[in-house]
Coordinates of C-alpha atoms and ligand atoms in Angstrom, one line a residue:
V7 CA -7.3 -80.2 -18.5
D8 CA -8.7 -79.6 -21.9
K9 CA -11.8 -81.4 -19.7
I10 CA -12.1 -78.2 -17.1
K11 CA -11.4 -75.7 -20.0
E12 CA -14.3 -77.4 -21.6
F13 CA -16.7 -77.0 -18.4
E14 CA -15.9 -74.0 -17.7
E15 CA -16.4 -72.5 -21.8
Q16 CA -20.4 -73.9 -21.5
K17 CA -20.9 -72.1 -18.4
A18 CA -19.8 -68.7 -19.9
A19 CA -21.8 -69.7 -23.3
A20 CA -25.1 -69.9 -20.9
I21 CA -24.2 -67.7 -19.1
Q22 CA -24.5 -65.1 -21.7
K23 CA -27.2 -66.8 -23.6
M24 CA -29.1 -66.3 -20.2
A25 CA -27.5 -62.8 -20.4
T26 CA -29.6 -61.8 -23.3
D27 CA -32.4 -63.2 -22.5
K28 CA -35.5 -61.1 -21.8
K29 CA -37.8 -63.4 -20.5
M30 CA -36.2 -64.5 -17.7
K31 CA -34.9 -61.0 -17.2
A32 CA -38.3 -60.4 -16.6
L33 CA -39.1 -62.7 -14.4
T34 CA -35.9 -62.1 -12.5
T35 CA -37.5 -58.0 -12.1
E36 CA -41.5 -59.0 -11.1
W37 CA -40.4 -61.6 -8.8
F38 CA -37.4 -59.7 -8.0
N39 CA -40.3 -56.5 -6.5
A40 CA -41.9 -59.2 -4.9
S41 CA -40.1 -60.2 -2.9
C42 CA -38.9 -56.9 -1.5
T43 CA -42.4 -56.4 -0.5
H44 CA -42.3 -59.2 1.4
N45 CA -38.7 -58.2 3.7
Y46 CA -36.7 -61.3 2.1
S47 CA -33.5 -59.7 2.1
Y48 CA -34.1 -60.6 6.2
N49 CA -34.5 -64.4 5.9
Y50 CA -31.0 -65.6 6.1
T51 CA -28.6 -65.7 9.2
W52 CA -24.9 -66.6 8.6
M53 CA -23.7 -69.0 11.8
G54 CA -26.6 -67.5 13.5
R55 CA -26.2 -63.5 12.8
P56 CA -29.0 -62.0 10.5
I57 CA -27.2 -60.9 7.5
I58 CA -29.4 -58.9 5.7
Q59 CA -28.6 -59.8 2.1
Y60 CA -29.9 -62.3 -1.2
P61 CA -28.4 -65.8 -1.0
Q62 CA -27.5 -65.8 -4.5
D63 CA -24.6 -62.9 -3.4
I64 CA -23.6 -64.4 -0.7
V65 CA -21.9 -67.3 -3.2
A66 CA -21.2 -64.1 -5.3
M67 CA -19.0 -62.6 -2.1
Q68 CA -17.6 -66.6 -1.5
E69 CA -16.6 -67.0 -5.0
I70 CA -14.7 -63.3 -5.3
I71 CA -13.3 -63.7 -1.6
W72 CA -11.8 -67.4 -2.7
Q73 CA -10.0 -65.5 -6.2
V74 CA -8.9 -62.8 -4.9
K75 CA -7.7 -64.2 -1.2
P76 CA -7.4 -60.6 0.6
D77 CA -5.7 -59.5 3.3
L78 CA -8.3 -57.1 4.5
I79 CA -12.5 -56.4 3.8
I80 CA -13.5 -53.5 4.4
E81 CA -17.7 -53.0 5.2
T82 CA -19.6 -49.7 5.3
G83 CA -22.9 -51.3 7.1
I84 CA -22.5 -53.7 9.6
A85 CA -26.3 -54.1 11.2
H86 CA -26.2 -57.5 12.6
G87 CA -23.0 -58.6 11.8
G88 CA -23.9 -61.4 9.5
S89 CA -22.3 -59.7 6.5
L90 CA -19.1 -59.3 8.6
I91 CA -19.1 -63.3 10.5
L92 CA -19.7 -64.4 6.6
Y93 CA -16.5 -62.9 4.6
A94 CA -14.5 -63.7 8.5
S95 CA -15.6 -67.6 8.0
L96 CA -14.5 -67.3 4.3
L97 CA -11.1 -66.1 5.5
Q98 CA -10.8 -68.7 8.2
L99 CA -11.7 -71.7 5.3
N100 CA -9.7 -69.7 2.6
G101 CA -5.8 -70.4 5.1
G102 CA -7.1 -68.7 8.0
Q103 CA -4.9 -65.2 6.8
G104 CA -6.6 -61.7 6.5
E105 CA -8.8 -59.2 8.0
V106 CA -12.7 -57.9 8.2
L107 CA -12.9 -54.3 9.6
G108 CA -16.8 -53.3 9.5
I109 CA -18.0 -49.8 10.1
D110 CA -21.4 -49.0 10.5
I111 CA -23.1 -45.4 12.1
E112 CA -24.8 -47.1 15.4
I113 CA -24.1 -50.2 16.0
K114 CA -27.1 -51.2 18.8
P115 CA -25.8 -53.1 22.1
H116 CA -27.7 -55.9 21.6
N117 CA -25.9 -56.5 17.9
L118 CA -22.7 -55.4 19.3
Q119 CA -22.6 -57.8 22.0
A120 CA -23.0 -60.9 19.6
I121 CA -21.2 -59.8 17.2
Q122 CA -18.3 -60.4 19.8
S123 CA -19.3 -63.1 21.3
H124 CA -19.3 -65.4 18.2
P125 CA -16.9 -67.3 17.5
M126 CA -15.3 -65.7 14.0
F127 CA -15.2 -62.0 16.2
E128 CA -10.6 -63.0 16.4
K129 CA -10.9 -61.3 12.7
I130 CA -13.0 -58.3 13.0
S131 CA -12.8 -54.7 14.3
L132 CA -15.3 -52.8 14.3
I133 CA -15.9 -48.4 13.9
E134 CA -18.4 -46.6 15.4
G135 CA -19.8 -43.9 13.1
S136 CA -20.4 -42.5 9.6
S137 CA -18.4 -43.4 6.7
I138 CA -18.5 -40.0 5.1
D139 CA -17.3 -38.2 8.7
D140 CA -13.4 -37.4 7.4
S141 CA -12.3 -38.6 11.4
I142 CA -13.7 -42.1 10.6
A143 CA -12.1 -41.8 6.6
E144 CA -9.0 -41.2 8.3
K145 CA -9.3 -44.4 11.2
V146 CA -10.2 -47.0 8.4
R147 CA -7.2 -45.6 6.5
Q148 CA -4.9 -45.9 9.6
F149 CA -5.8 -50.0 9.5
A150 CA -5.6 -50.5 5.8
S151 CA -1.8 -49.0 5.5
D152 CA 0.0 -52.3 6.0
K153 CA -2.8 -54.1 4.1
K154 CA -1.5 -55.7 1.0
S155 CA -4.8 -56.7 -0.3
I156 CA -8.3 -55.0 0.3
L157 CA -11.5 -56.1 -1.1
V158 CA -14.4 -52.9 0.2
V159 CA -17.6 -53.7 0.1
L160 CA -20.0 -50.9 0.5
D161 CA -23.1 -51.7 2.1
S162 CA -24.5 -48.4 4.2
N163 CA -26.5 -45.6 3.2
H164 CA -28.4 -45.5 0.0
T165 CA -28.5 -42.3 -1.3
H166 CA -26.9 -40.9 -4.0
E167 CA -25.4 -38.1 -2.5
H168 CA -23.2 -41.0 1.1
V169 CA -22.4 -43.8 -1.6
L170 CA -20.5 -41.8 -4.3
R171 CA -18.2 -40.1 -0.8
E172 CA -17.9 -43.6 0.0
L173 CA -16.6 -44.1 -3.5
E174 CA -15.0 -41.3 -3.0
L175 CA -13.4 -42.2 -0.1
Y176 CA -12.4 -45.7 -0.1
S177 CA -12.1 -46.7 -4.1
S178 CA -8.6 -46.2 -3.2
L179 CA -7.6 -48.2 -0.9
V180 CA -9.2 -51.3 -3.1
T181 CA -6.0 -53.0 -4.7
K182 CA -5.3 -53.9 -8.3
D183 CA -6.9 -57.3 -9.2
S184 CA -10.0 -57.1 -6.0
Y185 CA -13.4 -55.4 -5.6
L186 CA -15.2 -52.7 -5.1
V187 CA -18.5 -54.5 -4.2
V188 CA -21.5 -51.2 -4.1
Y189 CA -24.3 -53.1 -2.8
D190 CA -28.7 -52.0 -3.2
T191 CA -28.0 -50.9 -7.1
V192 CA -30.9 -52.8 -8.0
V193 CA -32.7 -50.0 -6.7
E194 CA -32.9 -47.9 -9.5
D195 CA -34.8 -50.6 -12.0
M196 CA -36.9 -51.1 -9.1
D197 CA -41.1 -49.9 -8.8
E198 CA -40.8 -46.1 -8.6
N199 CA -42.2 -46.6 -4.6
A200 CA -40.2 -49.5 -3.4
F201 CA -39.1 -47.4 -0.8
P202 CA -41.5 -45.2 0.8
N203 CA -39.8 -44.6 4.3
R204 CA -36.2 -43.8 2.2
P205 CA -34.8 -41.4 1.2
W206 CA -33.5 -43.3 -1.6
G207 CA -35.6 -44.3 -4.6
K208 CA -35.2 -44.3 -9.3
G209 CA -32.6 -41.4 -9.4
D210 CA -31.2 -41.4 -6.6
N211 CA -29.7 -44.7 -5.2
P212 CA -26.0 -47.0 -5.3
K213 CA -26.7 -47.2 -9.4
T214 CA -26.6 -44.2 -9.9
A215 CA -23.5 -42.8 -7.8
V216 CA -21.5 -45.9 -9.7
H217 CA -22.1 -44.2 -12.6
E218 CA -21.6 -41.0 -11.8
F219 CA -19.0 -42.6 -10.2
L220 CA -17.4 -44.8 -13.6
K221 CA -16.8 -41.5 -15.5
N222 CA -13.7 -40.0 -13.9
N223 CA -12.6 -43.5 -12.8
S224 CA -10.5 -45.4 -15.3
R225 CA -9.0 -48.2 -12.1
F226 CA -12.6 -49.7 -12.2
E227 CA -15.2 -51.8 -14.2
I228 CA -17.9 -53.0 -14.2
D229 CA -18.2 -57.4 -13.6
K230 CA -20.9 -57.6 -15.9
N231 CA -20.2 -61.6 -16.6
I232 CA -20.8 -61.8 -12.2
Q233 CA -24.2 -60.0 -12.5
D234 CA -24.9 -61.7 -15.5
K235 CA -24.5 -65.9 -13.8
L236 CA -26.9 -64.5 -10.4
Q237 CA -29.7 -62.9 -12.4
I238 CA -31.0 -62.7 -8.7
T239 CA -29.3 -59.6 -6.5
V240 CA -29.3 -56.9 -4.8
A241 CA -26.0 -55.1 -6.9
P242 CA -26.3 -54.7 -10.8
D243 CA -23.6 -52.9 -12.1
G244 CA -22.0 -53.0 -8.3
Y245 CA -18.9 -55.8 -8.8
L246 CA -16.3 -53.2 -9.7
K247 CA -13.2 -55.0 -10.3
C248 CA -9.9 -53.2 -9.8
I249 CA -8.5 -52.6 -13.3
K250 CA -5.3 -51.0 -12.6
Ligands
SAM466 C1 -28.3 -52.3 4.6 S1 -27.8 -52.9 6.2 C2 -25.7 -53.4 6.6 C3 -26.2 -55.0 6.5 C4 -25.7 -55.8 5.8 N1 -24.3 -55.5 5.7 C5 -25.1 -57.0 6.1 O1 -25.2 -57.9 4.6 O2 -25.7 -57.6 7.0 C6 -27.1 -51.1 6.3 C7 -26.3 -50.3 8.1 O3 -26.1 -49.3 7.1 C8 -25.8 -47.9 8.2 N2 -25.5 -46.3 8.0 C9 -26.4 -45.9 7.5 N3 -25.9 -44.4 7.9 C10 -24.6 -45.2 8.1 C11 -23.4 -44.0 7.4 N4 -23.6 -42.8 7.7 N5 -22.1 -44.6 8.4 C12 -22.2 -46.2 8.5 N6 -23.3 -46.7 8.0 C13 -24.1 -46.6 7.9 C14 -27.0 -48.8 9.2 O4 -26.9 -48.0 10.9 C15 -27.4 -50.1 9.2 O5 -26.6 -50.8 9.8

């Protein structure tokens, strides 16, 4: 037991030191900006489905899902379905309990077909509609009503207004000691014109929404340890732990 404790303490100290390493931070920012110009987040699949994530965040989600052992994972923003398949597969590895609910404003027919024919589909349910539509939020609440441990991931439209509304609608579903994960907060830290064809950018993105949300909500706190150890992440200040 002492050896395990020693290992954890050494790790925590190394992460703390790394978190204050300004040179590494600058390199990471430079690398991250460059990676976006190559659409790096589109490079991966999980069990055959495209997943629009950086590998570091995939590992972080694995650690969270193992730790929390949720019986429901809700994600807004499905795209090709890779992240839903990821969560379902991790729940399966964790003992088979739990299910995944995905919401997307448009589930493209080829993606729907591929998700429905995937071996992990038995753990997945899908809702088509806007995540900030009250009737969709009500369906999600119904689905979650008998669940005891809930994790929520927001990865749909990345404007301030949209994410803030999602936070208002879905944060109350997150259970104590679980997480509310808000993706693409990194937009705030990126080059001014990184997304010329998107409605979001500096000053109007998931991070500005998280900061506004946290001004009036004491149930959540930013788990800085996650971003400190990942360094490369799309979710700085986006891993929110539910503390009460
Ligand atoms: C970044 S992708 C999701 C990526 C996916 N979570 C993954 O990791 O592979 C964003 C998705 O959000 C969806 N979306 C955009 N606006 C939305 C809205 N108002 N409600 C729900 N989904 C929305 C888009 O259709 C798109 O599929």
